[in-house]
Every structure is written in C-alpha cells, then in structure tokens.
PDB file of C-alpha atoms in Angstrom:
ATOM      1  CA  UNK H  11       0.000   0.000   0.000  1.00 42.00           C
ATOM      2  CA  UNK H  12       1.280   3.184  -0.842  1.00 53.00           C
ATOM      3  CA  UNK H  13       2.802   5.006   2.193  1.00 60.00           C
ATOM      4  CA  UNK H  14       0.955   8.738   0.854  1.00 76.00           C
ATOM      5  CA  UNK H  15      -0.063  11.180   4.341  1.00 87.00           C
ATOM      6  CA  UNK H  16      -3.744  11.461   4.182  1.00 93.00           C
ATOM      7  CA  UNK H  17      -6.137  14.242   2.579  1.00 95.00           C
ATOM      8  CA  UNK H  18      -6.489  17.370   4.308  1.00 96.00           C
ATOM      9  CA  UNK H  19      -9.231  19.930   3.349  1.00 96.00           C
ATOM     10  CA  UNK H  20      -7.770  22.682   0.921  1.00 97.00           C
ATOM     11  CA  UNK H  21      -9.172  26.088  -0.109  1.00 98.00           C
ATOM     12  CA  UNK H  22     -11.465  26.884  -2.400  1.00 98.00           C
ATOM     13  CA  UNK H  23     -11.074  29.565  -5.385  1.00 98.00           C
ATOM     14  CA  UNK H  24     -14.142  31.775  -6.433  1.00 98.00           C
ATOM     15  CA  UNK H  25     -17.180  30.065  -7.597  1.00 97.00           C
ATOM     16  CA  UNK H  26     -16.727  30.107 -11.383  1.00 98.00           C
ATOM     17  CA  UNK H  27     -19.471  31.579 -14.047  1.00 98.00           C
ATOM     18  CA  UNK H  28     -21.407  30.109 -16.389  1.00 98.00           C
ATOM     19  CA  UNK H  29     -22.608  32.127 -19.663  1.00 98.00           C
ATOM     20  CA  UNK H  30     -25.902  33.156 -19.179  1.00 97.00           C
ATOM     21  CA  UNK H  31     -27.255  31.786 -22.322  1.00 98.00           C
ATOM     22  CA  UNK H  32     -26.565  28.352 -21.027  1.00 98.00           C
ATOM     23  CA  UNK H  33     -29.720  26.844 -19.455  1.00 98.00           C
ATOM     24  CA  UNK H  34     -29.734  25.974 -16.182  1.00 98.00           C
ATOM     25  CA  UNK H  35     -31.123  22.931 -14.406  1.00 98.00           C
ATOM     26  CA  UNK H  36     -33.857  23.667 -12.042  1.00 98.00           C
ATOM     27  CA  UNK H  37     -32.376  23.184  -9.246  1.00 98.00           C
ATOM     28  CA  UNK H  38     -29.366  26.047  -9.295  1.00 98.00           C
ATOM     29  CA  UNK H  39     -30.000  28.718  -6.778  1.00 97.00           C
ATOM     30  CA  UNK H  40     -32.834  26.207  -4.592  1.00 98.00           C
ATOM     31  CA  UNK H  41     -31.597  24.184  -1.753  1.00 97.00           C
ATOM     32  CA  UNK H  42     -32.497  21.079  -3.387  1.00 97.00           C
ATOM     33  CA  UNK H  43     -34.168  20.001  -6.715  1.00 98.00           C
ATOM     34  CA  UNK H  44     -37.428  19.728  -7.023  1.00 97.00           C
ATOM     35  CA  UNK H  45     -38.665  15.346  -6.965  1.00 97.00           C
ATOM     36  CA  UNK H  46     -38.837  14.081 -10.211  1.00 97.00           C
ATOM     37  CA  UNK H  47     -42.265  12.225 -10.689  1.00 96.00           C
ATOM     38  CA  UNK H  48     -41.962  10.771 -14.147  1.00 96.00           C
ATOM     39  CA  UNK H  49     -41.219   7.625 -16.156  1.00 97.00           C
ATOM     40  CA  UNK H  50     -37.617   5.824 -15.522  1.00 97.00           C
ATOM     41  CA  UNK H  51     -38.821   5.029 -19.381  1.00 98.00           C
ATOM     42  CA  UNK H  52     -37.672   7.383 -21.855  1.00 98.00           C
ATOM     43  CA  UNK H  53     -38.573   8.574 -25.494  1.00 98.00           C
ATOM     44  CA  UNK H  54     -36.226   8.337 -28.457  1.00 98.00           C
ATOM     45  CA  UNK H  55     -35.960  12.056 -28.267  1.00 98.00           C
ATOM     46  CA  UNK H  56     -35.267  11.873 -24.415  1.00 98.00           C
ATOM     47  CA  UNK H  57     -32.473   9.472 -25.605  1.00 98.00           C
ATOM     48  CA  UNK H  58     -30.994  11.319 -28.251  1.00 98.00           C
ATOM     49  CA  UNK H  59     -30.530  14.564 -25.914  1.00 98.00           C
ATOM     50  CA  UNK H  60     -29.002  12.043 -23.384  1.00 98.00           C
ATOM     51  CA  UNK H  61     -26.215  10.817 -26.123  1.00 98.00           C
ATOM     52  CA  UNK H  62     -25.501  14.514 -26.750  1.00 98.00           C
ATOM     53  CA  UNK H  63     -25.001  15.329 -23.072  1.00 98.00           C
ATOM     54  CA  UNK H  64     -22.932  12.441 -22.529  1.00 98.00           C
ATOM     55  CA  UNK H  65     -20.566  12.527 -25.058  1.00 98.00           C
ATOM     56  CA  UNK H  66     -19.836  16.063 -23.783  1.00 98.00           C
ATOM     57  CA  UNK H  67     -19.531  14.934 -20.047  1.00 98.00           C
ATOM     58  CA  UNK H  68     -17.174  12.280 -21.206  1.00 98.00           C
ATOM     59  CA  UNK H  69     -15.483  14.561 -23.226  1.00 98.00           C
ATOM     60  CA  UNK H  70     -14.821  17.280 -20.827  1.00 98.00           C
ATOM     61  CA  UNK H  71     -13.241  14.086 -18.185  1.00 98.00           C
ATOM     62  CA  UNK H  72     -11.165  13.028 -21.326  1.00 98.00           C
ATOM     63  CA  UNK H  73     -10.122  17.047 -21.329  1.00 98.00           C
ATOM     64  CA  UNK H  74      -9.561  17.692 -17.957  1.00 98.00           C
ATOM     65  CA  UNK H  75      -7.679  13.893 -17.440  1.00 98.00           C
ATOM     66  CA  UNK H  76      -5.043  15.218 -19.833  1.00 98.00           C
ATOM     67  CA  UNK H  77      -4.195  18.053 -17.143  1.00 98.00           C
ATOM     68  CA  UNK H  78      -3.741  15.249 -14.156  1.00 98.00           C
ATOM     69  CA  UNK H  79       0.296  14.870 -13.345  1.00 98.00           C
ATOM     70  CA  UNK H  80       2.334  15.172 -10.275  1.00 98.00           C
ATOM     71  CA  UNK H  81       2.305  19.143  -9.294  1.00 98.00           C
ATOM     72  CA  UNK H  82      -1.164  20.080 -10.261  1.00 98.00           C
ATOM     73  CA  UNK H  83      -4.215  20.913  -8.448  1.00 98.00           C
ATOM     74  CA  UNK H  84      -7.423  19.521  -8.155  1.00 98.00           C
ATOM     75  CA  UNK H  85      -8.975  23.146  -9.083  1.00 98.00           C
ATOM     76  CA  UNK H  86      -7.018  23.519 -11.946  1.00 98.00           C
ATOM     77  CA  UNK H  87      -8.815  20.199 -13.428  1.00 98.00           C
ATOM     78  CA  UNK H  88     -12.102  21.532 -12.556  1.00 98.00           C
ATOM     79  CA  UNK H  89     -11.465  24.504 -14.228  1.00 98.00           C
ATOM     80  CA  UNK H  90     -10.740  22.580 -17.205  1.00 98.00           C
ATOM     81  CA  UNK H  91     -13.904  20.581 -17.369  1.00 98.00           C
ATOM     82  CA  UNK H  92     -15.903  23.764 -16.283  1.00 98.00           C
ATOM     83  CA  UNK H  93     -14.356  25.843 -19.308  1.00 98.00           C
ATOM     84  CA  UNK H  94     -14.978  22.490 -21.595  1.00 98.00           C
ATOM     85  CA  UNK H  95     -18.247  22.253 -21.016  1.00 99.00           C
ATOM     86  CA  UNK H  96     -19.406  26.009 -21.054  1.00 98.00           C
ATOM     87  CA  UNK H  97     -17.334  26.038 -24.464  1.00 98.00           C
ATOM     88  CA  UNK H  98     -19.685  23.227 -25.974  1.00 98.00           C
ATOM     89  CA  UNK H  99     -23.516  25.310 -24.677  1.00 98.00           C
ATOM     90  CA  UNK H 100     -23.581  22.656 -21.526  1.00 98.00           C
ATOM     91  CA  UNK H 101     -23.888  23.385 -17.608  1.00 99.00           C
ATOM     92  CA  UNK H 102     -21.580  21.353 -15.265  1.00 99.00           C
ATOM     93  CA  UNK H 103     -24.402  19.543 -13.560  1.00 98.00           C
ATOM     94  CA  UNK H 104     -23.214  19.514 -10.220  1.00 98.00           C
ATOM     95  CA  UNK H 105     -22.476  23.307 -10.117  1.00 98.00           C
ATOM     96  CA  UNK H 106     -24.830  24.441  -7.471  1.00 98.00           C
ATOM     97  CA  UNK H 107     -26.513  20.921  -6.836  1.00 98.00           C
ATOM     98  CA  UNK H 108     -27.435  20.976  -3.643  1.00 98.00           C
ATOM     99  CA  UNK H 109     -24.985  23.439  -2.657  1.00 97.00           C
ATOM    100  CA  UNK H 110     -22.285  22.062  -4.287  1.00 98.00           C
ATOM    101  CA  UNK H 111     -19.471  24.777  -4.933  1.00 98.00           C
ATOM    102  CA  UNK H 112     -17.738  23.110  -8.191  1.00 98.00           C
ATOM    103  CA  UNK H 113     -17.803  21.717 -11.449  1.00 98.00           C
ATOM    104  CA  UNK H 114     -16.684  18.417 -11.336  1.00 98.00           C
ATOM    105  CA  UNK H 115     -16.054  15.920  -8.336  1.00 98.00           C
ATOM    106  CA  UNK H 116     -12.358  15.476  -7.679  1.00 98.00           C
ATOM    107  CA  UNK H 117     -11.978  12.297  -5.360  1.00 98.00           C
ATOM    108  CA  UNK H 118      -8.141  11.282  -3.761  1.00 98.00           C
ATOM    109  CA  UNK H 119      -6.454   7.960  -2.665  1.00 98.00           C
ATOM    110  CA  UNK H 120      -9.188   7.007   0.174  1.00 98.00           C
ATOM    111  CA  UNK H 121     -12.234   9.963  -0.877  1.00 98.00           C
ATOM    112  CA  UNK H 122     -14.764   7.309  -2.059  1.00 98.00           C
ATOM    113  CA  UNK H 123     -16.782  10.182  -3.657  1.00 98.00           C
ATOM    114  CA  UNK H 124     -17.618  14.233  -4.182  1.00 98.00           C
ATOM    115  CA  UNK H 125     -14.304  15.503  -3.090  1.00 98.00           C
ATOM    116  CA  UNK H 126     -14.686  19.354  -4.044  1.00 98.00           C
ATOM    117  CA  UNK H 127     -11.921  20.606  -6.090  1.00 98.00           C
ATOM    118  CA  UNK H 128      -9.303  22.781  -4.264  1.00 98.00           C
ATOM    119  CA  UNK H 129      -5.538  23.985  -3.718  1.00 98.00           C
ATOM    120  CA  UNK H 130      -4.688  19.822  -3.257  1.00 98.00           C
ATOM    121  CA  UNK H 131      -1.707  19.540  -4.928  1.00 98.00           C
ATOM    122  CA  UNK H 132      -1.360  15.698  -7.383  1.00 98.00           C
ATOM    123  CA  UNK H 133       1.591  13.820  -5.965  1.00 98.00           C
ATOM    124  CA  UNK H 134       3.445  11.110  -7.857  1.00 98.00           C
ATOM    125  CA  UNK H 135       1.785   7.970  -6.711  1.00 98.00           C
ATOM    126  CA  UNK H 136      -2.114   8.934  -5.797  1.00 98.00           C
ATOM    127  CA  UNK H 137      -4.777   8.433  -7.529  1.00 98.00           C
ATOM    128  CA  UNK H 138      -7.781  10.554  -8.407  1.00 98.00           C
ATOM    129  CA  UNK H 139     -11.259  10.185  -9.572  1.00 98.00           C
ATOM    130  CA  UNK H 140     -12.939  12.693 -11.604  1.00 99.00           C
ATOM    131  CA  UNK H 141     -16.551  12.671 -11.841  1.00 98.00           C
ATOM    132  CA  UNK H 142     -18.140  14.857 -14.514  1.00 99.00           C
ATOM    133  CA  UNK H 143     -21.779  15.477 -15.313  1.00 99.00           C
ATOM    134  CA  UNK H 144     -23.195  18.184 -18.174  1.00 99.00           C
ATOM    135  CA  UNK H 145     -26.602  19.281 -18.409  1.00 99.00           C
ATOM    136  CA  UNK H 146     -27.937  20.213 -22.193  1.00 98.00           C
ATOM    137  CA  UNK H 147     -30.926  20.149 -24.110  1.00 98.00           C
ATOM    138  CA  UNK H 148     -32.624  19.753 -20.421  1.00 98.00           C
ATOM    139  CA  UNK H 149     -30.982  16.221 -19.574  1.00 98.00           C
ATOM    140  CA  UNK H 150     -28.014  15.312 -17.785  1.00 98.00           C
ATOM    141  CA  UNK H 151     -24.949  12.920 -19.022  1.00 98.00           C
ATOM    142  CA  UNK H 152     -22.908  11.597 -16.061  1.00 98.00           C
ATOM    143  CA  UNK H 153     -19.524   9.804 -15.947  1.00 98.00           C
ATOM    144  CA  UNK H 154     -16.486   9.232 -13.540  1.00 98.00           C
ATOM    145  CA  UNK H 155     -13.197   7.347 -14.173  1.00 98.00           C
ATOM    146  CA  UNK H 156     -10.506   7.082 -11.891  1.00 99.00           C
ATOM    147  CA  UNK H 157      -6.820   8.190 -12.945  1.00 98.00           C
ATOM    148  CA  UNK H 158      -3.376   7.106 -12.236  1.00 98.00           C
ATOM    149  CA  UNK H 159      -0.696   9.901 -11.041  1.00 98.00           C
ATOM    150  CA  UNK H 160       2.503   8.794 -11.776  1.00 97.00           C
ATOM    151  CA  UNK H 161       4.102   5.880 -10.761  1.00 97.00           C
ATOM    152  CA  UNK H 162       1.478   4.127  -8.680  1.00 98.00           C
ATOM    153  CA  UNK H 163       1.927   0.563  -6.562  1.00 98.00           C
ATOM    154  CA  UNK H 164       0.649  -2.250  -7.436  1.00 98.00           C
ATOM    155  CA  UNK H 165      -1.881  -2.433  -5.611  1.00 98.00           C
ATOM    156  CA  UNK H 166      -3.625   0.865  -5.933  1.00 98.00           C
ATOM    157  CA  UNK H 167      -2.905   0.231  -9.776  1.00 98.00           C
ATOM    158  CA  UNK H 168      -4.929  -3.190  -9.471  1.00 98.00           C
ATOM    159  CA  UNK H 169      -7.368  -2.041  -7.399  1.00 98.00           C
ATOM    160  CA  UNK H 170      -7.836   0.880 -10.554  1.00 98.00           C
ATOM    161  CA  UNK H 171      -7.969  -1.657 -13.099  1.00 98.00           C
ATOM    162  CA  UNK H 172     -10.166  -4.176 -11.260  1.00 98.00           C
ATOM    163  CA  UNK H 173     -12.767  -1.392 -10.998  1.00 98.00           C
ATOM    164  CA  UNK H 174     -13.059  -0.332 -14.110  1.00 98.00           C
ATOM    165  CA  UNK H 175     -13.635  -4.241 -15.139  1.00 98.00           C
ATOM    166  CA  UNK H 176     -16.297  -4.482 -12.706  1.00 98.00           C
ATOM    167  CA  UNK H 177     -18.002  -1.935 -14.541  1.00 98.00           C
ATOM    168  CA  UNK H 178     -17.682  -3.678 -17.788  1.00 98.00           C
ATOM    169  CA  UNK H 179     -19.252  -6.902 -15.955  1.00 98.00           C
ATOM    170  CA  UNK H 180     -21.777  -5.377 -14.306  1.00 98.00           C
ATOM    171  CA  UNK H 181     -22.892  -3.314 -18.049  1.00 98.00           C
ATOM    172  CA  UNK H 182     -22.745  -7.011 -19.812  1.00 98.00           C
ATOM    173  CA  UNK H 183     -25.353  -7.828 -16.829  1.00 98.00           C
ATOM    174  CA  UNK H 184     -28.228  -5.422 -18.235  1.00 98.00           C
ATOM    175  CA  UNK H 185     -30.960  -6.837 -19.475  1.00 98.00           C
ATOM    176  CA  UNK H 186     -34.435  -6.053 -20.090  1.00 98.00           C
ATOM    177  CA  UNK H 187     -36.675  -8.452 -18.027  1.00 98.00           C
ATOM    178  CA  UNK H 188     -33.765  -8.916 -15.251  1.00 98.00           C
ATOM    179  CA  UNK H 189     -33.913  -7.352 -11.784  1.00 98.00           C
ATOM    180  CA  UNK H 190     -31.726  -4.347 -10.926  1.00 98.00           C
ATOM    181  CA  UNK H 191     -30.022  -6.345  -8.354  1.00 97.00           C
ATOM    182  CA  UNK H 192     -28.256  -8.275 -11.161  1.00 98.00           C
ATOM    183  CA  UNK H 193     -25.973  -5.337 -11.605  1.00 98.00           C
ATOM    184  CA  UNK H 194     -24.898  -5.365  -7.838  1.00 98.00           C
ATOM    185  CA  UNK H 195     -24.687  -8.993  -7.547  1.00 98.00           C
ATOM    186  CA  UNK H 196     -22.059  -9.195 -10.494  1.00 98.00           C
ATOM    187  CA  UNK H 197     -19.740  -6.414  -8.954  1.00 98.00           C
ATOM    188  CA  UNK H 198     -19.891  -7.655  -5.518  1.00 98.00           C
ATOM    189  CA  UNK H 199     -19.114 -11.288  -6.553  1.00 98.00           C
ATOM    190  CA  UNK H 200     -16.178  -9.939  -8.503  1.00 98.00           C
ATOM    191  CA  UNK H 201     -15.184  -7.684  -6.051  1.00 98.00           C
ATOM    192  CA  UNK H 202     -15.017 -10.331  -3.046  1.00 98.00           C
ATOM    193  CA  UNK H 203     -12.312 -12.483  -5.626  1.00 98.00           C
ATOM    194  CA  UNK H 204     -10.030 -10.048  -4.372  1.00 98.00           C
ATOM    195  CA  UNK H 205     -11.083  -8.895  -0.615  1.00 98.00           C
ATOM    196  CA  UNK H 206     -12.468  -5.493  -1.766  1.00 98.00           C
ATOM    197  CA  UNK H 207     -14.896  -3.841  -0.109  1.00 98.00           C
ATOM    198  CA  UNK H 208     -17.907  -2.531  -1.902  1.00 98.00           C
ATOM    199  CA  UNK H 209     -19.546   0.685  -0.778  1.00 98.00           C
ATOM    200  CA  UNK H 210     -23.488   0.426  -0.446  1.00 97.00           C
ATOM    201  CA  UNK H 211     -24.576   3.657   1.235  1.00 97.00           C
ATOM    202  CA  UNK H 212     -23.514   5.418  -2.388  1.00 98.00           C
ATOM    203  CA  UNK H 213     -25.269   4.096  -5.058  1.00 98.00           C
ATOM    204  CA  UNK H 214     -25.896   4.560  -9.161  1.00 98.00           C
ATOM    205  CA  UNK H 215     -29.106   6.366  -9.980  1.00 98.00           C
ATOM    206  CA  UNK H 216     -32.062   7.151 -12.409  1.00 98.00           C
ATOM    207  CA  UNK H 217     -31.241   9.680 -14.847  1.00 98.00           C
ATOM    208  CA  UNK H 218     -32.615  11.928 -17.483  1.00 98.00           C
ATOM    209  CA  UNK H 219     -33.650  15.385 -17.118  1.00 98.00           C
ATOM    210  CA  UNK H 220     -33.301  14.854 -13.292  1.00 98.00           C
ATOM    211  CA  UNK H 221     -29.879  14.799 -12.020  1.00 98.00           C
ATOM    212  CA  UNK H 222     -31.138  11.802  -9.756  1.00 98.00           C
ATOM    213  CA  UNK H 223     -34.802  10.361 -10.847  1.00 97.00           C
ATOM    214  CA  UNK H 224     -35.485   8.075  -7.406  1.00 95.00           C
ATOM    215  CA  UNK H 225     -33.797   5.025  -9.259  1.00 98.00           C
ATOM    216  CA  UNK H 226     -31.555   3.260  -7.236  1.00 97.00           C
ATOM    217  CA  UNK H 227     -28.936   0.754  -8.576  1.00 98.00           C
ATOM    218  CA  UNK H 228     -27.072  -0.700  -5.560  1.00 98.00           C
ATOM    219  CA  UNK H 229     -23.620  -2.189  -6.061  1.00 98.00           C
ATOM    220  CA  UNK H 230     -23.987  -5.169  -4.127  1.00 97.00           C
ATOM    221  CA  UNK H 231     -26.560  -7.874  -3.973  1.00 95.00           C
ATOM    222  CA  UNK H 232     -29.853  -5.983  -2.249  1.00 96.00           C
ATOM    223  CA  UNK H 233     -32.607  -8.322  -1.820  1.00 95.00           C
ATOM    224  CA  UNK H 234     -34.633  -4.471  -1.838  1.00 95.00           C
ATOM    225  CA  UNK H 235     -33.427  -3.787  -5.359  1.00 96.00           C
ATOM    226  CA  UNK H 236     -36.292  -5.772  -7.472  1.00 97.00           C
ATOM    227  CA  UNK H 237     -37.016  -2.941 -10.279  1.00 97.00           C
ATOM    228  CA  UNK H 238     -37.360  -5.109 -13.534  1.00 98.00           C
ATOM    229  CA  UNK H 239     -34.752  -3.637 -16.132  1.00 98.00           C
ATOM    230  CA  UNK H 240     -37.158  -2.061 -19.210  1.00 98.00           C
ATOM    231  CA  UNK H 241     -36.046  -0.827 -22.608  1.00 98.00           C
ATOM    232  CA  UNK H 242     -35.549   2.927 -22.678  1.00 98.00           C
ATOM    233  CA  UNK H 243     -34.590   2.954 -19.235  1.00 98.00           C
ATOM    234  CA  UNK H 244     -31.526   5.323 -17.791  1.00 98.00           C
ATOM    235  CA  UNK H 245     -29.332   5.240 -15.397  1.00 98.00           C
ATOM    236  CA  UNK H 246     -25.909   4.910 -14.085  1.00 98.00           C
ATOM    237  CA  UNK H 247     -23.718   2.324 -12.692  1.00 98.00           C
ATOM    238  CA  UNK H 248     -20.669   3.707 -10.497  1.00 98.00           C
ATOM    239  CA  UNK H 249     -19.397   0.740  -8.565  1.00 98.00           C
ATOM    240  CA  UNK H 250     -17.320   2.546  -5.397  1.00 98.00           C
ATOM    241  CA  UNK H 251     -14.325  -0.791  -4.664  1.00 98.00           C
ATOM    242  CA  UNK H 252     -12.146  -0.454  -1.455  1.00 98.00           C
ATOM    243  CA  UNK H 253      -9.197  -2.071  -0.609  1.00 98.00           C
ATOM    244  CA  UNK H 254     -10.455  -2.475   3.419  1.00 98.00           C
ATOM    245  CA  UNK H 255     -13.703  -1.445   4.676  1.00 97.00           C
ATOM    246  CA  UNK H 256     -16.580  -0.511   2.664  1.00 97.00           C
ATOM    247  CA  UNK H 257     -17.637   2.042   5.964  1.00 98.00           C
ATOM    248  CA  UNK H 258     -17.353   5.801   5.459  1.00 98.00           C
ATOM    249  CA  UNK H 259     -16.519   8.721   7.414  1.00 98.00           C
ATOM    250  CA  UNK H 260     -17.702  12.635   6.187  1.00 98.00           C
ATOM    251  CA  UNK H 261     -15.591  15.729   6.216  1.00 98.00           C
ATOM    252  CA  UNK H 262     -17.269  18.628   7.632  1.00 97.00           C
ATOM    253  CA  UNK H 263     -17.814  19.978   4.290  1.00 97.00           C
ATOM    254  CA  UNK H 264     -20.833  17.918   4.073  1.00 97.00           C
ATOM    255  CA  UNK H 265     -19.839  16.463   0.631  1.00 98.00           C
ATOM    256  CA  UNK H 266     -16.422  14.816   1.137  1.00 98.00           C
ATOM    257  CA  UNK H 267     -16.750  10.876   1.986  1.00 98.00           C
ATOM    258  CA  UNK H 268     -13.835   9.069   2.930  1.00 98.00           C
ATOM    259  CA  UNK H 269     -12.834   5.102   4.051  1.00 98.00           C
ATOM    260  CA  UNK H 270     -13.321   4.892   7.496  1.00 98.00           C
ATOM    261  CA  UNK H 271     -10.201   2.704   7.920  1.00 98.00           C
ATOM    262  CA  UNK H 272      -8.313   5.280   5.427  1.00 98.00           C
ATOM    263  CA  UNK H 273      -7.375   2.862   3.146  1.00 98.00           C
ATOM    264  CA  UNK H 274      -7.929   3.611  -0.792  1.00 98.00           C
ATOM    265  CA  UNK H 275     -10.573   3.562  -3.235  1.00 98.00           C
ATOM    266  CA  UNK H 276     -11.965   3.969  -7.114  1.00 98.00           C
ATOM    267  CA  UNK H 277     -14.662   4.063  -8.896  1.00 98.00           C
ATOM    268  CA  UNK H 278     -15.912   3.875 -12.175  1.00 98.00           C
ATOM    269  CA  UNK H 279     -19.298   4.910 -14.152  1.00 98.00           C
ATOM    270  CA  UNK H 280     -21.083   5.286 -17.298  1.00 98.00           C
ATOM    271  CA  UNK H 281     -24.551   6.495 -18.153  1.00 98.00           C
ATOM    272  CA  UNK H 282     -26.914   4.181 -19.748  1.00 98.00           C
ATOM    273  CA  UNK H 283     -29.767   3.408 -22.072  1.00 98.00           C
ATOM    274  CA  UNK H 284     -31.382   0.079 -21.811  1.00 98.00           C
ATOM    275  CA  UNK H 285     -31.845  -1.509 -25.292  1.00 98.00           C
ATOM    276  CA  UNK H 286     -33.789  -4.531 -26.257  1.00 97.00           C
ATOM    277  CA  UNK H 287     -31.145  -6.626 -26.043  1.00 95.00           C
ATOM    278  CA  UNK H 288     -28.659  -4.790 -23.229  1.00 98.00           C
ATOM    279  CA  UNK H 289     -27.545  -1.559 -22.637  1.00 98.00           C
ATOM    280  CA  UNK H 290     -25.543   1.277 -24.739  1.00 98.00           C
ATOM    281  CA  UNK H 291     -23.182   3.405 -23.162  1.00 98.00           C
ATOM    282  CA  UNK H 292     -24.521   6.807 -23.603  1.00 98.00           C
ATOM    283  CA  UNK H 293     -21.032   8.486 -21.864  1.00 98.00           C
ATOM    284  CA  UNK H 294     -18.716   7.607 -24.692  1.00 96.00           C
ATOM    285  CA  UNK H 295     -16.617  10.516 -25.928  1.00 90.00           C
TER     286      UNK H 295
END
C-alpha cells in the first residue's frame, strides 16, 4: 500500500461563471431540486438529448484527465472541465446541486466520492477520480473514471484496473426483463475475488432530465433492489471498490466521503440506455 499522508481539506477559489445563455437545471439557486415524478422510461428524443449530453460529459473528463500529473491541483482540473463544457452550450451539472461549490467531483487515494476541487496539490503515486456530469438540451450525461498519477503501486494500480472491469461486468449484466439487483450482484461477486470492499450507502441512480430520478442501482446484492430492467430505461452504474472497509466517514464539508479505515478507493461509471437486447453506453466521448 502506498505510504501517501492522508487528505487534508484545501481552499477553495471563487465560484466560477457560467454564460448566461446556457440553461440551467432547475435546481441552481434552490436548496435542493425539485422530486422528479416521471417515467424511468424514456422517449427516443429523451435518448438522443441524453447521447448529446454524454458525449460532452465524457469529453470534458477526457479534457480535464489530460491536465492530471504530479504538481497540479485539483482546481485547476475543474477549471478545465468547467471551461470544456461552457465552451460546448452545456452546464456542469453539479455546479450548485445541492450546494455544491464546483464543477466536477475530484476524489483522492481514500475519498470514495464528491471531493470538491481545491488547492490539493497531485503527488506522484495517488490516484484521483474525476466525476463529470453536463446538463444540455434539459438532460443530464454523467460519468467518472478514476486516474493514475505517476508511478502508482501495485496495488492501488490493481485495485484501478479491477474497478473499471467491474463496470464492464456489471454493463454485460443489463438486461431487459432482469432485476436491478443483477448489476450489484455481479460487482460484488467480482469484487469479493479479491477482498475489496464494496460501498453500499452510495449508489448509481435514475437519470434523465433529473440529475437523480429516485432510481436506485445498488452495487452489491440488495434483496430491496427488485425494479425489472425495461427498454428505454436510464441510469448509471458507479461501482465505489475499497481495498479495506466498505464504511465511510464525512468531512465537515458535508460532501467529502472518505474510508473509514483510510485505506484507498476507485470508482468507475457510465450512463446508460437500456436496449432490447442490453444496454448502450450513452457516456462515450
């Protein structure tokens, strides 16, 4: 295991702007979005919006991945995906979500998830994920990878790949007629090959022009999760792996979530359309 110091909060640089001709979800400026109360099935034309904002979600990660090396900070890759995104008509979907002071998520060695951009400088040897989301043409596209920084162990660099395979498994899994717990069921039985943990309390999600539609797609095996996988369904899978507990502690920010035992973590996630046959990847750049 790598022998890094931990995370420590950083500061924050001013909120950044968004054009005003780019439309904004509902939800900026309220306290929280307003329920969403329709279908988890969408139309074609629901669809084809989702493609768009997804391919410029995964396209502003690709951008702001290119910036991640030893020496650089995790505001200076938000400000990449920010400017990406407001470049292409799109609003970073998690600017103002709930709060939320950033564009993008930027999660370190042991943050499981929503680490807010700051002065944290990349060392050689962590790891970071970056989770994007744009909103355009009044959907969302959502998509996280996690990145190596420089020379990384072994084990953090297995622990990457084995992740981002779980995904793959776990999008094979999809299909129409099966229950949602099929997804969690195939990353947890992966996962426990190699002793990982697999976080629960943070799940994948309905999505479509709601950030977060109700859906829930647990990562493990939930005897709860019984929702019958339809065509035209969206949503994401985001498996969270651990290399100790699966148990969380929060930062005071109210956002930041890290392994309680301190250990490391990645994660992985598309956005996806269920077809008749599976499920497309709608966060492809």
């Amino acid at each position: 295991m790598s022998g890094q110091s931990l995370l420590v909060p950083g500061e924050l640089s001013p909120t950044r702007s968004v054009p005003g001709n780019i439309r904004r979800p509902e939800y900026v400026g309220k306290p929280a979005p307003t329920p969403y109360t329709g279908p988890e099935v969408q139309t074609p034309e629901t669809i084809e919006a989702m493609r768009v904002a997804g391919r410029i979600a995964a396209r502003a990660m690709e951008e702001a991945a290119k910036h991640i090396a030893p020496g650089v900070t995790t505001d200076e890759l938000d400000r990449v995906a920010h400017a990406y995104m407001c470049d292409h008509g799109a609003y970073p979907s998690t600017l103002g979500y709930r709060g939320y002071p950033k564009s993008l998520c930027s999660s370190v060695n042991e943050v499981i998830c929503h680490g807010i951009p700051d002065s944290t400088v990349l060392r050689d040897g962590d790891i970071v994920n970056l989770d994007v989301t744009a909103y355009i043409g009044g959907v969302h596209g959502d998509n996280n990878a996690t990145y190596l920084v420089g020379e990384v162990d072994e084990e953090s660099r297995l622990l990457v790949e084995r992740t981002r395979e779980s995904l793959a498994r776990a999008i094979k899994a999809v299909k129409p007629g099966r229950q949602i717990n099929i997804i969690g069921r195939v990353i947890e039985s992966y996962a426990k090959r190699f002793g990982y943990g697999v976080v629960r309390d943070f799940t994948g999600h309905g999505i479509n022009s709601s950030f977060h539609s109700g859906l829930i797609v647990p990562h493990y095996d939930s005897p709860h999760a019984t929702t019958v996988i339809q065509p035209g369904m969206t949503f994401t899978i985001e498996p969270m792996l651990t290399l100790g507990t699966h148990e969380y502690d929060m930062w005071d920010d109210g956002w930041t979530v890290v392994t309680k035992d301190r250990r490391r973590t990645a994660q992985f996630e598309h956005t996806l359309v269920v077809t008749d046959s599976g499920a497309e990847i709608l966060t492809l750049p």
